[in-house]
Amino acid sequence: MSTLANQLASAEREEVARAIRLLLARPLLTEAVDPTGFELVRRRRAPLARWFDYTCGWSLVVEPRRGYARLTKIRANPDGSRPARRARSGRAPFDRRRYVLLCVTAAELLSMPMTTIGMLADRVVQATAADRALPVFDPVHRPERMAFVDVLKLLESYDVLRAVDGTTEAYVDSAEAKVLYRVDTTLLMRLPAAPVGASRLAVIPDDVPTRFEDLLADLVRERRYGGTAADGTADGAPGEIATTDAQRNLRSRHSVLRRLFDDPVLYRADLAEDELAYVTSLTGRQILRRSVEQAGFLLEERAEGFLLVDPDGIATDVRFPDDTSTARVAALLLLAPLCAAPAGMLPEQLAEAGAELLRRFPGWAKAYQSEDGPARLADDAVRVLLDVGLAGRTRGRVVARPAAYRYRLTETTTPGPKNDPKSTTTSRGGATEGDIQ
């Protein structure tokens, strides 16, 4: 092979690796938001589609003319660690009300290539009023308008909605605000990642609360692995599909690698028996290492599990350590007492640890300077640690997980009279510098 051919092959490998990490962090990539990243994905879409299909069983759709790329991530074990977040209010996660409004709003937008905020709000009012399972949307009240605006801003961030006249935020102050939108209905239909549409699950509304976990499992059930058919047989009863050895092996590969590339940490203790057998087999280990290398990650393999480090931080959707929020700073500070308690910490002990942080930094965390502030601070910090795989819950206690011990607080700076601990330095014991994917 000539020198030029070698250079071209090397350039393609580097670009594909970068594009893989880019799509892992942003599975909906639009030309409007990131033209450079979209152009990279558009140019390398064929090898990217092959890599995601073989490695994780995920499909990649690239629409050059419409200006978007959609990586459909499917998880057999959906969790709430990466919720939709508000564009305002410190990027707080969506609550139940906002998720309901998101679903209803998306359904109404499917038939509206152009709309105004007032017309859309009226459609949502009518839709919620016609469904006895939903509370009626009432735009007269400001909290309702705020929730509606959060939903619209999220859809704008996906490029599903584009305000061509006016600003969405104006609706918070007045239900009479004038905003004109262009709707990309094709992109809107690409948003759901579940392989089974919710409309195909025949269930009456009253049964949803008692069958919620089963319904979630049915939404993400994939036929390629065999087992029970998600949509049942002709008479509506669940259909049984024989599972072959090849299907079981495929499922093990995809389930392990999906979690490896999508979760902060993959612990051996969290793997099912067949997954653990796959990851310890000669073939499984070869595929795992090759996939990690092709994606441009560095692999940390320990007795307890696996962790990927992205030296460039491209695939990192959530950074830790991170001093951009009080809860994340508190989470880092809370690691020391948590790691020093092998049996874990009770809620009362965590609240006391939160109180100690507030005493240590009296001018910090003003939102938590109340009677229940220490407990709330500890709860928010623990939630961060749970989400990034550094802590778990066992018998009413919060316990540090193995990856937590790779962090060590080496310095805490407190600039200015407020004694604010936002600037912190950490040492990753034994880890390669870079953000955790």
Coordinates of C-alpha atoms in Angstrom, one line a residue:
M1 CA 0.0 0.0 0.0
S2 CA 1.4 3.4 -0.9
T3 CA 2.1 6.1 1.6
L4 CA -0.8 8.2 0.4
A5 CA -3.2 5.3 0.8
N6 CA -1.9 4.7 4.3
Q7 CA -2.5 8.4 5.1
L8 CA -6.0 8.3 3.7
A9 CA -6.8 5.1 5.7
S10 CA -5.4 6.6 8.9
A11 CA -7.4 9.8 8.3
E12 CA -10.6 7.8 7.8
R13 CA -10.1 5.9 11.0
E14 CA -9.5 9.1 13.0
E15 CA -12.6 10.7 11.5
V16 CA -14.8 7.7 12.1
A17 CA -13.6 7.5 15.7
R18 CA -14.3 11.1 16.3
A19 CA -17.7 10.9 14.7
I20 CA -18.6 7.8 16.9
R21 CA -17.8 9.7 20.0
L22 CA -19.7 12.8 18.7
L23 CA -22.9 10.7 18.1
L24 CA -22.6 9.0 21.4
A25 CA -22.8 12.3 23.2
R26 CA -25.4 13.8 20.8
P27 CA -27.5 11.1 19.2
L28 CA -29.5 13.8 17.4
L29 CA -27.0 15.9 15.5
T30 CA -28.3 18.8 13.4
E31 CA -26.5 20.9 10.8
A32 CA -28.0 24.0 12.3
V33 CA -26.4 23.4 15.7
D34 CA -23.1 21.8 14.7
P35 CA -22.4 22.2 11.0
T36 CA -18.8 20.9 11.3
G37 CA -19.8 17.8 13.3
F38 CA -22.7 17.1 10.9
E39 CA -20.5 17.4 7.9
L40 CA -18.1 14.8 9.4
V41 CA -20.9 12.4 10.1
R42 CA -22.4 12.9 6.7
R43 CA -19.0 12.2 5.0
R44 CA -18.4 9.0 7.0
R45 CA -22.0 7.8 7.4
A46 CA -21.4 4.4 5.8
P47 CA -18.6 3.1 8.1
L48 CA -20.4 4.8 11.0
A49 CA -23.7 2.9 10.3
R50 CA -21.8 -0.4 10.0
W51 CA -19.9 0.2 13.3
F52 CA -23.0 1.1 15.4
D53 CA -25.1 -1.8 13.9
Y54 CA -22.4 -4.4 14.5
T55 CA -21.2 -3.1 17.9
C56 CA -24.4 -2.0 19.6
G57 CA -27.3 -2.9 17.3
W58 CA -28.2 0.7 17.0
S59 CA -29.4 2.2 13.7
L60 CA -28.0 5.5 12.3
V61 CA -30.0 7.6 9.9
V62 CA -28.3 10.5 8.1
E63 CA -30.4 12.9 6.1
P64 CA -28.0 15.3 4.3
R65 CA -30.8 17.3 2.6
R66 CA -32.7 17.7 5.8
G67 CA -29.6 18.4 7.8
Y68 CA -29.8 15.9 10.6
A69 CA -28.3 12.6 11.8
R70 CA -30.2 10.4 14.2
L71 CA -28.6 7.6 16.2
T72 CA -31.3 5.5 17.7
K73 CA -30.0 4.3 21.0
I74 CA -32.1 1.5 22.5
R75 CA -31.6 0.2 26.0
A76 CA -33.1 -2.9 27.5
N77 CA -32.8 -1.4 30.9
P78 CA -34.1 2.2 30.6
D79 CA -33.2 4.4 33.5
G80 CA -33.8 8.0 34.6
S81 CA -30.2 9.1 34.9
R82 CA -30.4 11.3 31.8
P83 CA -33.7 13.1 31.9
A84 CA -34.8 15.9 29.6
R85 CA -33.8 19.2 31.1
R86 CA -35.2 22.7 31.1
A87 CA -33.3 25.4 29.1
R88 CA -34.0 27.7 32.0
S89 CA -33.9 27.3 35.8
G90 CA -30.4 25.9 36.0
R91 CA -31.3 23.1 33.7
A92 CA -33.5 21.3 36.2
P93 CA -34.8 17.9 35.0
F94 CA -38.3 17.6 33.5
D95 CA -41.0 16.7 36.0
R96 CA -44.0 14.6 35.3
R97 CA -46.1 17.5 34.1
R98 CA -43.5 18.6 31.5
Y99 CA -43.2 15.0 30.2
V100 CA -47.0 14.8 29.7
L101 CA -47.0 18.2 27.9
L102 CA -44.1 17.1 25.7
C103 CA -45.9 14.0 24.6
V104 CA -49.2 15.8 23.9
T105 CA -47.4 18.7 22.2
A106 CA -45.4 16.4 19.9
A107 CA -48.6 14.5 18.9
E108 CA -50.4 17.8 18.0
L109 CA -47.4 19.0 16.0
L110 CA -47.4 16.0 13.7
S111 CA -50.1 17.6 11.5
M112 CA -48.9 21.2 11.7
P113 CA -46.1 22.2 9.4
M114 CA -46.6 25.8 10.5
T115 CA -48.2 27.0 13.7
T116 CA -48.4 29.8 16.3
I117 CA -47.8 29.4 20.0
G118 CA -51.4 30.3 20.6
M119 CA -52.8 27.8 18.2
L120 CA -50.6 25.1 19.5
A121 CA -51.6 25.9 23.1
D122 CA -55.3 25.7 22.2
R123 CA -54.7 22.3 20.6
V124 CA -53.0 21.0 23.7
V125 CA -55.8 22.3 25.9
Q126 CA -58.3 20.4 23.7
A127 CA -56.2 17.2 23.7
T128 CA -55.7 17.1 27.5
A129 CA -59.4 17.9 28.1
A130 CA -60.5 15.0 25.9
D131 CA -58.3 12.5 27.8
R132 CA -59.6 11.7 31.3
A133 CA -56.2 10.3 32.3
L134 CA -54.5 13.7 31.8
P135 CA -54.9 17.0 33.8
V136 CA -56.1 19.7 31.6
F137 CA -53.5 22.2 30.4
D138 CA -54.5 25.7 31.6
P139 CA -52.4 28.5 30.0
V140 CA -54.1 31.1 32.2
H141 CA -51.7 30.1 35.0
R142 CA -48.1 31.2 34.8
P143 CA -46.6 27.8 36.1
E144 CA -48.4 26.1 33.3
R145 CA -47.1 28.5 30.7
M146 CA -43.6 28.0 32.1
A147 CA -43.9 24.3 31.7
F148 CA -45.2 24.7 28.2
V149 CA -42.3 27.0 27.3
D150 CA -39.8 24.4 28.7
V151 CA -41.3 21.8 26.3
L152 CA -41.1 24.2 23.3
K153 CA -37.5 25.1 24.1
L154 CA -36.6 21.5 24.2
L155 CA -38.2 20.9 20.8
E156 CA -36.3 24.0 19.5
S157 CA -33.0 22.5 20.8
Y158 CA -33.8 19.4 18.7
D159 CA -34.5 21.7 15.7
V160 CA -38.0 20.2 15.5
L161 CA -39.4 23.7 16.1
R162 CA -38.0 26.9 14.6
A163 CA -39.3 30.3 15.7
V164 CA -39.5 32.4 12.5
D165 CA -41.1 35.3 14.3
G166 CA -41.1 36.2 18.0
T167 CA -39.5 34.4 20.9
T168 CA -40.8 31.5 22.9
E169 CA -39.8 33.0 26.3
A170 CA -42.3 35.8 25.8
Y171 CA -45.2 33.3 26.4
V172 CA -44.1 33.0 30.1
D173 CA -45.2 36.6 30.8
S174 CA -48.3 36.6 28.5
A175 CA -50.6 34.0 27.0
E176 CA -51.2 36.6 24.3
A177 CA -47.6 36.5 23.0
K178 CA -47.2 36.1 19.3
V179 CA -44.7 33.5 18.1
L180 CA -44.7 31.8 14.7
Y181 CA -43.1 28.4 14.3
R182 CA -42.0 26.2 11.4
V183 CA -42.3 22.5 12.3
D184 CA -40.1 19.7 10.9
T185 CA -42.6 16.8 11.2
T186 CA -40.2 14.3 9.6
L187 CA -37.5 15.0 12.3
L188 CA -40.2 14.9 15.0
M189 CA -41.1 11.3 14.0
R190 CA -37.4 10.4 14.4
L191 CA -37.3 11.4 18.0
P192 CA -38.7 8.2 19.7
A193 CA -36.0 5.5 20.0
A194 CA -38.3 2.6 21.1
P195 CA -38.5 -0.1 18.5
V196 CA -42.2 -0.7 19.4
G197 CA -44.7 2.1 19.2
A198 CA -46.7 2.8 22.3
S199 CA -49.9 2.6 20.3
R200 CA -49.2 -1.1 19.6
L201 CA -49.4 -2.0 23.3
A202 CA -53.1 -2.7 23.8
V203 CA -53.7 -1.6 27.4
I204 CA -56.4 0.4 29.0
P205 CA -55.4 3.6 30.9
D206 CA -56.4 2.2 34.3
D207 CA -54.0 -0.7 34.0
V208 CA -50.9 1.5 33.1
P209 CA -49.8 2.2 36.7
T210 CA -49.8 -1.5 37.7
R211 CA -48.2 -2.7 34.5
F212 CA -45.8 0.2 34.0
E213 CA -42.5 -1.7 34.2
D214 CA -43.8 -4.5 31.9
L215 CA -45.0 -1.9 29.4
L216 CA -41.5 -0.2 29.4
A217 CA -39.9 -3.6 28.7
D218 CA -42.4 -4.2 25.9
L219 CA -41.5 -0.9 24.3
V220 CA -37.8 -1.8 24.0
R221 CA -38.2 -5.4 23.1
E222 CA -36.3 -6.3 19.9
R223 CA -37.4 -9.1 17.6
R224 CA -33.9 -9.8 16.4
Y225 CA -33.1 -11.5 19.7
G226 CA -36.0 -13.8 19.7
G227 CA -38.2 -14.5 22.8
T228 CA -41.6 -13.0 23.2
A229 CA -43.1 -11.0 20.4
A230 CA -43.8 -7.5 21.5
D231 CA -47.0 -7.0 19.5
G232 CA -48.3 -10.5 20.2
T233 CA -50.0 -12.9 17.8
A234 CA -53.1 -12.3 15.7
D235 CA -55.4 -12.9 18.6
G236 CA -53.6 -10.4 20.8
A237 CA -51.8 -13.0 23.0
P238 CA -48.1 -12.8 23.4
G239 CA -46.3 -14.9 20.7
E240 CA -43.3 -17.1 21.5
I241 CA -40.4 -16.9 19.1
A242 CA -37.7 -19.5 19.3
T243 CA -34.3 -18.1 20.4
T244 CA -31.2 -19.5 18.7
D245 CA -27.7 -19.6 19.9
A246 CA -26.7 -16.9 17.4
Q247 CA -29.5 -14.7 18.7
R248 CA -28.4 -15.2 22.3
N249 CA -24.8 -14.4 21.4
L250 CA -25.9 -11.3 19.5
R251 CA -28.0 -10.1 22.4
S252 CA -25.1 -10.6 24.8
R253 CA -22.7 -8.6 22.6
H254 CA -25.1 -5.8 22.1
S255 CA -26.2 -5.5 25.7
V256 CA -22.7 -5.5 27.0
L257 CA -21.3 -3.0 24.5
R258 CA -24.4 -0.7 24.7
R259 CA -23.8 -0.3 28.4
L260 CA -20.0 0.1 28.0
F261 CA -20.4 2.9 25.5
D262 CA -23.4 4.6 27.0
D263 CA -22.9 4.3 30.8
P264 CA -20.2 6.0 32.9
V265 CA -19.0 2.7 34.4
L266 CA -19.7 -0.9 33.6
Y267 CA -19.4 -3.2 36.6
R268 CA -19.1 -6.9 36.3
A269 CA -21.4 -7.3 39.3
D270 CA -24.2 -5.6 37.3
L271 CA -23.9 -8.0 34.3
A272 CA -26.3 -11.0 33.9
E273 CA -24.7 -14.4 33.8
D274 CA -24.7 -14.6 30.0
E275 CA -23.3 -11.1 29.6
L276 CA -20.5 -11.9 32.1
A277 CA -19.7 -15.1 30.2
Y278 CA -19.5 -13.2 26.9
V279 CA -17.2 -10.4 28.2
T280 CA -14.8 -13.0 29.7
S281 CA -14.7 -15.1 26.6
L282 CA -11.8 -14.8 24.2
T283 CA -14.1 -13.6 21.3
G284 CA -16.0 -11.2 23.5
R285 CA -12.8 -9.6 24.9
Q286 CA -11.4 -9.3 21.4
I287 CA -14.5 -7.6 20.1
L288 CA -14.7 -5.3 23.1
R289 CA -11.1 -4.2 22.8
R290 CA -11.3 -3.7 19.1
S291 CA -14.6 -1.7 19.4
V292 CA -13.1 0.6 22.0
E293 CA -10.0 1.2 19.9
Q294 CA -12.0 1.9 16.8
A295 CA -14.1 4.5 18.7
G296 CA -10.9 6.3 20.0
F297 CA -11.4 5.6 23.7
L298 CA -8.9 4.5 26.3
L299 CA -10.0 1.4 28.2
E300 CA -9.6 1.0 32.0
E301 CA -10.1 -2.6 32.9
R302 CA -10.1 -3.5 36.6
A303 CA -11.2 -6.6 38.5
E304 CA -14.5 -4.8 39.3
G305 CA -15.4 -3.7 35.7
F306 CA -14.7 -1.4 32.8
L307 CA -14.5 2.3 32.2
L308 CA -13.9 4.3 29.1
V309 CA -11.9 7.5 29.0
D310 CA -12.3 9.9 26.1
P311 CA -9.0 11.9 26.0
D312 CA -10.7 14.6 23.9
G313 CA -13.9 14.8 26.0
I314 CA -16.0 14.5 22.8
A315 CA -18.3 11.8 24.1
T316 CA -18.7 13.3 27.5
D317 CA -22.3 14.4 28.0
V318 CA -21.9 14.8 31.8
R319 CA -18.6 15.8 33.3
F320 CA -17.4 14.8 36.7
P321 CA -15.7 16.4 38.5
D322 CA -17.5 19.6 37.6
D323 CA -17.8 22.9 39.5
T324 CA -20.7 24.3 37.4
S325 CA -23.4 23.4 40.0
T326 CA -23.6 23.2 43.8
A327 CA -24.7 19.6 43.7
R328 CA -21.7 18.5 41.7
V329 CA -19.3 20.3 44.0
A330 CA -21.0 18.7 47.0
A331 CA -20.9 15.3 45.3
L332 CA -17.1 15.5 44.9
L333 CA -16.7 16.7 48.5
L334 CA -19.0 13.9 49.7
L335 CA -16.8 11.2 48.2
A336 CA -14.2 11.3 50.9
P337 CA -16.6 10.5 53.9
L338 CA -18.5 8.0 51.6
C339 CA -15.3 6.1 50.7
A340 CA -14.2 6.1 54.3
A341 CA -17.4 4.2 55.3
P342 CA -17.2 0.7 53.7
A343 CA -20.6 -0.2 55.1
G344 CA -22.2 2.9 53.5
M345 CA -23.9 5.9 55.1
L346 CA -27.5 6.2 56.4
P347 CA -29.6 9.2 55.4
E348 CA -29.0 10.8 58.8
Q349 CA -25.2 10.4 58.3
L350 CA -25.4 12.0 54.9
A351 CA -27.4 14.9 56.2
E352 CA -24.8 15.4 58.9
A353 CA -22.1 15.3 56.2
G354 CA -24.1 18.0 54.3
A355 CA -24.3 20.1 57.4
E356 CA -20.5 19.8 57.9
L357 CA -20.0 21.1 54.3
L358 CA -22.2 24.1 55.0
R359 CA -20.4 24.8 58.3
R360 CA -17.1 24.5 56.5
F361 CA -18.1 26.9 53.7
P362 CA -20.6 29.3 55.3
G363 CA -21.0 31.6 52.3
W364 CA -21.6 28.8 49.9
A365 CA -24.7 27.0 48.7
K366 CA -27.2 29.7 49.6
A367 CA -30.1 27.7 48.3
Y368 CA -29.4 25.1 51.0
Q369 CA -29.1 27.5 53.9
S370 CA -32.3 26.4 55.6
E371 CA -33.4 23.9 58.3
D372 CA -33.7 21.1 55.8
G373 CA -30.8 22.4 53.6
P374 CA -28.2 19.8 54.7
A375 CA -30.4 16.9 53.9
R376 CA -31.4 18.4 50.5
L377 CA -27.7 19.1 49.7
A378 CA -26.8 15.5 50.6
D379 CA -29.7 14.1 48.5
D380 CA -28.8 16.2 45.5
A381 CA -25.1 15.2 45.8
V382 CA -26.0 11.5 46.1
R383 CA -28.2 11.8 43.0
V384 CA -25.1 13.0 41.1
L385 CA -23.0 10.1 42.4
L386 CA -25.7 7.6 41.5
D387 CA -26.1 9.0 38.0
V388 CA -22.3 8.7 37.2
G389 CA -22.0 5.2 38.7
L390 CA -19.9 6.2 41.7
A391 CA -22.4 5.2 44.4
G392 CA -25.3 2.7 44.9
R393 CA -28.0 2.0 47.4
T394 CA -27.9 -1.1 49.6
R395 CA -30.4 -1.8 52.4
G396 CA -31.2 1.8 53.1
R397 CA -27.6 3.0 52.9
V398 CA -25.6 4.8 50.2
V399 CA -22.4 2.9 49.4
A400 CA -19.4 4.0 47.4
R401 CA -18.9 1.9 44.3
P402 CA -15.4 0.8 43.1
A403 CA -14.9 3.6 40.6
A404 CA -15.4 6.2 43.4
Y405 CA -11.9 5.3 44.8
R406 CA -10.2 6.6 41.6
Y407 CA -10.9 10.1 42.8
R408 CA -8.9 11.9 45.5
L409 CA -9.5 15.5 46.7
T410 CA -6.1 17.1 46.8
E411 CA -6.9 20.7 47.1
T412 CA -9.9 23.0 47.9
T413 CA -9.6 26.6 47.1
T414 CA -11.9 29.2 48.7
P415 CA -11.4 32.5 46.9
G416 CA -12.9 35.7 48.2
P417 CA -14.7 36.4 51.5
K418 CA -17.6 34.0 50.6
N419 CA -15.5 30.9 51.2
D420 CA -16.8 29.3 48.1
P421 CA -15.4 25.9 47.3
K422 CA -16.2 25.9 43.6
S423 CA -12.6 25.6 42.5
T424 CA -11.4 22.1 43.3
T425 CA -8.5 20.0 42.2
T426 CA -8.7 16.2 42.0
S427 CA -6.3 13.4 41.3
R428 CA -7.6 10.3 39.4
G429 CA -5.7 7.5 41.0
G430 CA -4.3 5.3 38.2
A431 CA -6.5 6.8 35.5
T432 CA -5.6 8.5 32.3
E433 CA -6.4 12.2 32.3
G434 CA -9.6 13.0 30.4
D435 CA -13.3 13.1 30.9
I436 CA -15.2 9.9 31.7
Q437 CA -17.6 9.0 28.9

